[in-house]
Amino acid sequence: MELVSLKQLFQRLSNGGRLLGLDVGSRNIGLAVSDPKCRVASPHSVMYRSNTTTLKNISRLESLVEEMNIKGLVIGYPLELTGFQGKQGAQVKLFAKELQLSGRFPDLAYVYWDERLTSVAVTNVIGSMDITGRRRKNIIDKMSALCILQGCLDSLSRLENGTHGFASQQL
């Protein structure tokens, strides 16, 4: 597993493949997946996270990577409003390091994506819905992962259009 730049991630996707977005929290990991053309993100699932579930989560991610032809991870990185790494940022880097050290993702690339206030924005959007408890938290986690991934996909699209001069065919 290798940390790459956005441009390097773009190059690795030239032969196809999907991206998996991760919103890594202290208790849950929200997941979102891109379509095969890496244009649109969709919410996927939520994994429970604790000290005892690390190997289980790595195995689950390994299965998803194989089943869905995942070529890269977009890991939400929560910077403080000041732009510096906070406590949660350190936890995210530790999680990425655990994935790396597992040795199960040798060909997988990953990028960190600024996710400041993503969960707050999602919470505000679903605030008026009549959803409570664990179900609400799971929706927030999945939708936060979706926002993280879609932000990256949008940047990849701009990179594709600006760097290579080819845009999607107009209908």
CSV table of C-alpha atoms in Angstrom, one decimal:
chain,number,residue,atom,x,y,z
A,1,MET,CA,0.0,0.0,0.0
A,2,GLU,CA,1.5,3.3,-1.1
A,3,LEU,CA,0.7,6.9,-0.3
A,4,VAL,CA,0.5,8.7,-3.7
A,5,SER,CA,-0.4,12.1,-5.0
A,6,LEU,CA,-3.7,12.8,-6.7
A,7,LYS,CA,-2.0,12.8,-10.1
A,8,GLN,CA,-0.4,9.4,-9.4
A,9,LEU,CA,-3.7,8.1,-8.3
A,10,PHE,CA,-5.2,9.4,-11.6
A,11,GLN,CA,-2.5,7.6,-13.6
A,12,ARG,CA,-3.1,4.3,-11.7
A,13,LEU,CA,-6.8,4.4,-12.7
A,14,SER,CA,-6.0,4.6,-16.4
A,15,ASN,CA,-6.6,0.8,-16.7
A,16,GLY,CA,-9.9,1.0,-14.8
A,17,GLY,CA,-10.9,0.3,-11.3
A,18,ARG,CA,-12.9,1.8,-8.5
A,19,LEU,CA,-12.0,3.9,-5.5
A,20,LEU,CA,-13.1,3.3,-1.9
A,21,GLY,CA,-13.7,6.3,0.4
A,22,LEU,CA,-13.2,5.9,4.1
A,23,ASP,CA,-14.4,8.1,6.9
A,24,VAL,CA,-12.3,6.8,9.8
A,25,GLY,CA,-13.7,7.6,13.2
A,26,SER,CA,-12.9,6.4,16.7
A,27,ARG,CA,-15.8,3.9,16.7
A,28,ASN,CA,-16.9,3.5,13.1
A,29,ILE,CA,-15.5,3.6,9.6
A,30,GLY,CA,-17.9,4.8,7.0
A,31,LEU,CA,-17.4,3.4,3.5
A,32,ALA,CA,-18.3,4.7,0.1
A,33,VAL,CA,-17.5,3.3,-3.4
A,34,SER,CA,-17.1,4.9,-6.8
A,35,ASP,CA,-18.6,3.6,-10.0
A,36,PRO,CA,-16.2,1.8,-12.4
A,37,LYS,CA,-15.5,5.0,-14.3
A,38,CYS,CA,-14.7,6.9,-11.0
A,39,ARG,CA,-17.3,9.6,-11.6
A,40,VAL,CA,-19.9,9.1,-8.9
A,41,ALA,CA,-19.6,8.0,-5.3
A,42,SER,CA,-22.3,5.9,-3.5
A,43,PRO,CA,-22.6,5.1,0.2
A,44,HIS,CA,-21.6,1.5,0.9
A,45,SER,CA,-21.5,0.4,4.6
A,46,VAL,CA,-20.2,1.1,8.1
A,47,MET,CA,-17.6,-1.0,9.9
A,48,TYR,CA,-17.5,-1.0,13.7
A,49,ARG,CA,-14.0,-0.1,15.0
A,50,SER,CA,-12.2,-1.1,18.2
A,51,ASN,CA,-8.9,-2.5,19.3
A,52,THR,CA,-10.2,-6.0,18.9
A,53,THR,CA,-11.7,-5.5,15.4
A,54,THR,CA,-8.6,-4.4,13.5
A,55,LEU,CA,-7.9,-7.8,11.9
A,56,LYS,CA,-11.6,-8.3,11.1
A,57,ASN,CA,-11.8,-4.9,9.4
A,58,ILE,CA,-8.6,-5.5,7.4
A,59,SER,CA,-10.1,-8.8,6.2
A,60,ARG,CA,-13.3,-7.1,5.3
A,61,LEU,CA,-11.5,-4.4,3.4
A,62,GLU,CA,-9.4,-7.0,1.6
A,63,SER,CA,-12.6,-8.7,0.5
A,64,LEU,CA,-14.1,-5.5,-0.8
A,65,VAL,CA,-10.9,-4.6,-2.6
A,66,GLU,CA,-11.0,-7.9,-4.4
A,67,GLU,CA,-14.7,-8.1,-5.1
A,68,MET,CA,-15.1,-4.6,-6.4
A,69,ASN,CA,-11.8,-4.1,-8.3
A,70,ILE,CA,-10.7,-1.3,-5.9
A,71,LYS,CA,-7.5,0.3,-7.1
A,72,GLY,CA,-7.2,3.0,-4.5
A,73,LEU,CA,-8.4,4.4,-1.1
A,74,VAL,CA,-9.4,7.9,-0.4
A,75,ILE,CA,-9.0,8.3,3.3
A,76,GLY,CA,-10.6,11.3,5.0
A,77,TYR,CA,-8.1,13.3,6.9
A,78,PRO,CA,-9.6,15.6,9.5
A,79,LEU,CA,-7.4,18.7,9.8
A,80,GLU,CA,-8.2,21.2,12.5
A,81,LEU,CA,-9.7,24.5,11.3
A,82,THR,CA,-6.2,26.0,11.8
A,83,GLY,CA,-4.9,23.5,9.2
A,84,PHE,CA,-2.9,21.4,11.6
A,85,GLN,CA,-3.3,17.8,12.5
A,86,GLY,CA,-5.3,17.1,15.5
A,87,LYS,CA,-5.9,14.0,17.7
A,88,GLN,CA,-8.3,12.4,15.1
A,89,GLY,CA,-5.8,13.0,12.3
A,90,ALA,CA,-3.2,11.0,14.2
A,91,GLN,CA,-5.8,8.2,14.6
A,92,VAL,CA,-6.4,8.2,10.9
A,93,LYS,CA,-2.7,8.0,10.1
A,94,LEU,CA,-2.4,5.1,12.6
A,95,PHE,CA,-5.2,3.3,10.8
A,96,ALA,CA,-3.6,3.7,7.4
A,97,LYS,CA,-0.3,2.5,8.9
A,98,GLU,CA,-2.1,-0.7,10.2
A,99,LEU,CA,-3.5,-1.3,6.7
A,100,GLN,CA,0.0,-0.9,5.3
A,101,LEU,CA,1.7,-3.1,7.8
A,102,SER,CA,-0.8,-5.9,7.3
A,103,GLY,CA,0.8,-6.6,3.9
A,104,ARG,CA,-2.6,-7.4,2.4
A,105,PHE,CA,-2.7,-4.5,0.0
A,106,PRO,CA,0.6,-4.4,-1.8
A,107,ASP,CA,-0.8,-2.9,-5.1
A,108,LEU,CA,-3.2,-0.5,-3.5
A,109,ALA,CA,-2.6,3.3,-3.7
A,110,TYR,CA,-4.1,5.7,-1.2
A,111,VAL,CA,-4.5,9.5,-0.7
A,112,TYR,CA,-5.6,11.5,2.2
A,113,TRP,CA,-8.5,13.9,1.6
A,114,ASP,CA,-9.3,16.9,3.7
A,115,GLU,CA,-12.5,16.2,5.4
A,116,ARG,CA,-12.9,19.2,7.7
A,117,LEU,CA,-16.5,19.6,8.8
A,118,THR,CA,-17.8,16.8,6.5
A,119,SER,CA,-19.7,15.1,9.4
A,120,VAL,CA,-21.1,18.5,10.5
A,121,ALA,CA,-22.4,19.2,7.0
A,122,VAL,CA,-24.0,15.8,6.7
A,123,THR,CA,-25.5,16.1,10.2
A,124,ASN,CA,-27.0,19.4,9.2
A,125,VAL,CA,-28.5,17.9,6.0
A,126,ILE,CA,-30.2,15.0,7.7
A,127,GLY,CA,-31.0,17.0,10.8
A,128,SER,CA,-34.7,17.3,10.1
A,129,MET,CA,-35.2,13.7,9.2
A,130,ASP,CA,-36.9,11.5,11.7
A,131,ILE,CA,-33.9,9.2,12.2
A,132,THR,CA,-32.3,8.5,15.6
A,133,GLY,CA,-29.7,6.5,17.4
A,134,ARG,CA,-27.4,4.0,15.7
A,135,ARG,CA,-29.2,4.2,12.3
A,136,ARG,CA,-28.6,8.0,12.2
A,137,LYS,CA,-24.9,7.6,13.1
A,138,ASN,CA,-24.5,4.9,10.4
A,139,ILE,CA,-26.1,7.2,7.8
A,140,ILE,CA,-23.8,10.1,8.9
A,141,ASP,CA,-20.7,7.9,8.6
A,142,LYS,CA,-21.6,6.5,5.2
A,143,MET,CA,-22.6,9.9,3.8
A,144,SER,CA,-19.4,11.5,5.2
A,145,ALA,CA,-17.4,8.8,3.3
A,146,LEU,CA,-19.4,9.6,0.2
A,147,CYS,CA,-18.6,13.4,0.5
A,148,ILE,CA,-14.9,12.6,1.0
A,149,LEU,CA,-14.9,10.3,-2.0
A,150,GLN,CA,-17.0,12.5,-4.2
A,151,GLY,CA,-14.7,15.5,-3.5
A,152,CYS,CA,-11.7,13.4,-4.7
A,153,LEU,CA,-13.6,12.1,-7.8
A,154,ASP,CA,-14.5,15.7,-8.7
A,155,SER,CA,-10.8,16.7,-8.5
A,156,LEU,CA,-9.8,13.7,-10.5
A,157,SER,CA,-12.3,14.7,-13.2
A,158,ARG,CA,-10.9,18.3,-13.3
A,159,LEU,CA,-7.4,16.8,-13.5
A,160,GLU,CA,-8.5,14.6,-16.4
A,161,ASN,CA,-10.2,17.4,-18.3
A,162,GLY,CA,-7.4,20.0,-17.7
A,163,THR,CA,-4.4,17.8,-18.1
A,164,HIS,CA,-5.4,15.6,-21.0
A,165,GLY,CA,-7.9,17.8,-22.8
A,166,PHE,CA,-10.5,15.1,-23.1
A,167,ALA,CA,-13.9,15.6,-21.5
A,168,SER,CA,-16.9,13.2,-21.2
A,169,GLN,CA,-18.9,13.0,-24.4
A,170,GLN,CA,-21.7,15.6,-24.4
A,171,LEU,CA,-25.2,14.3,-25.1
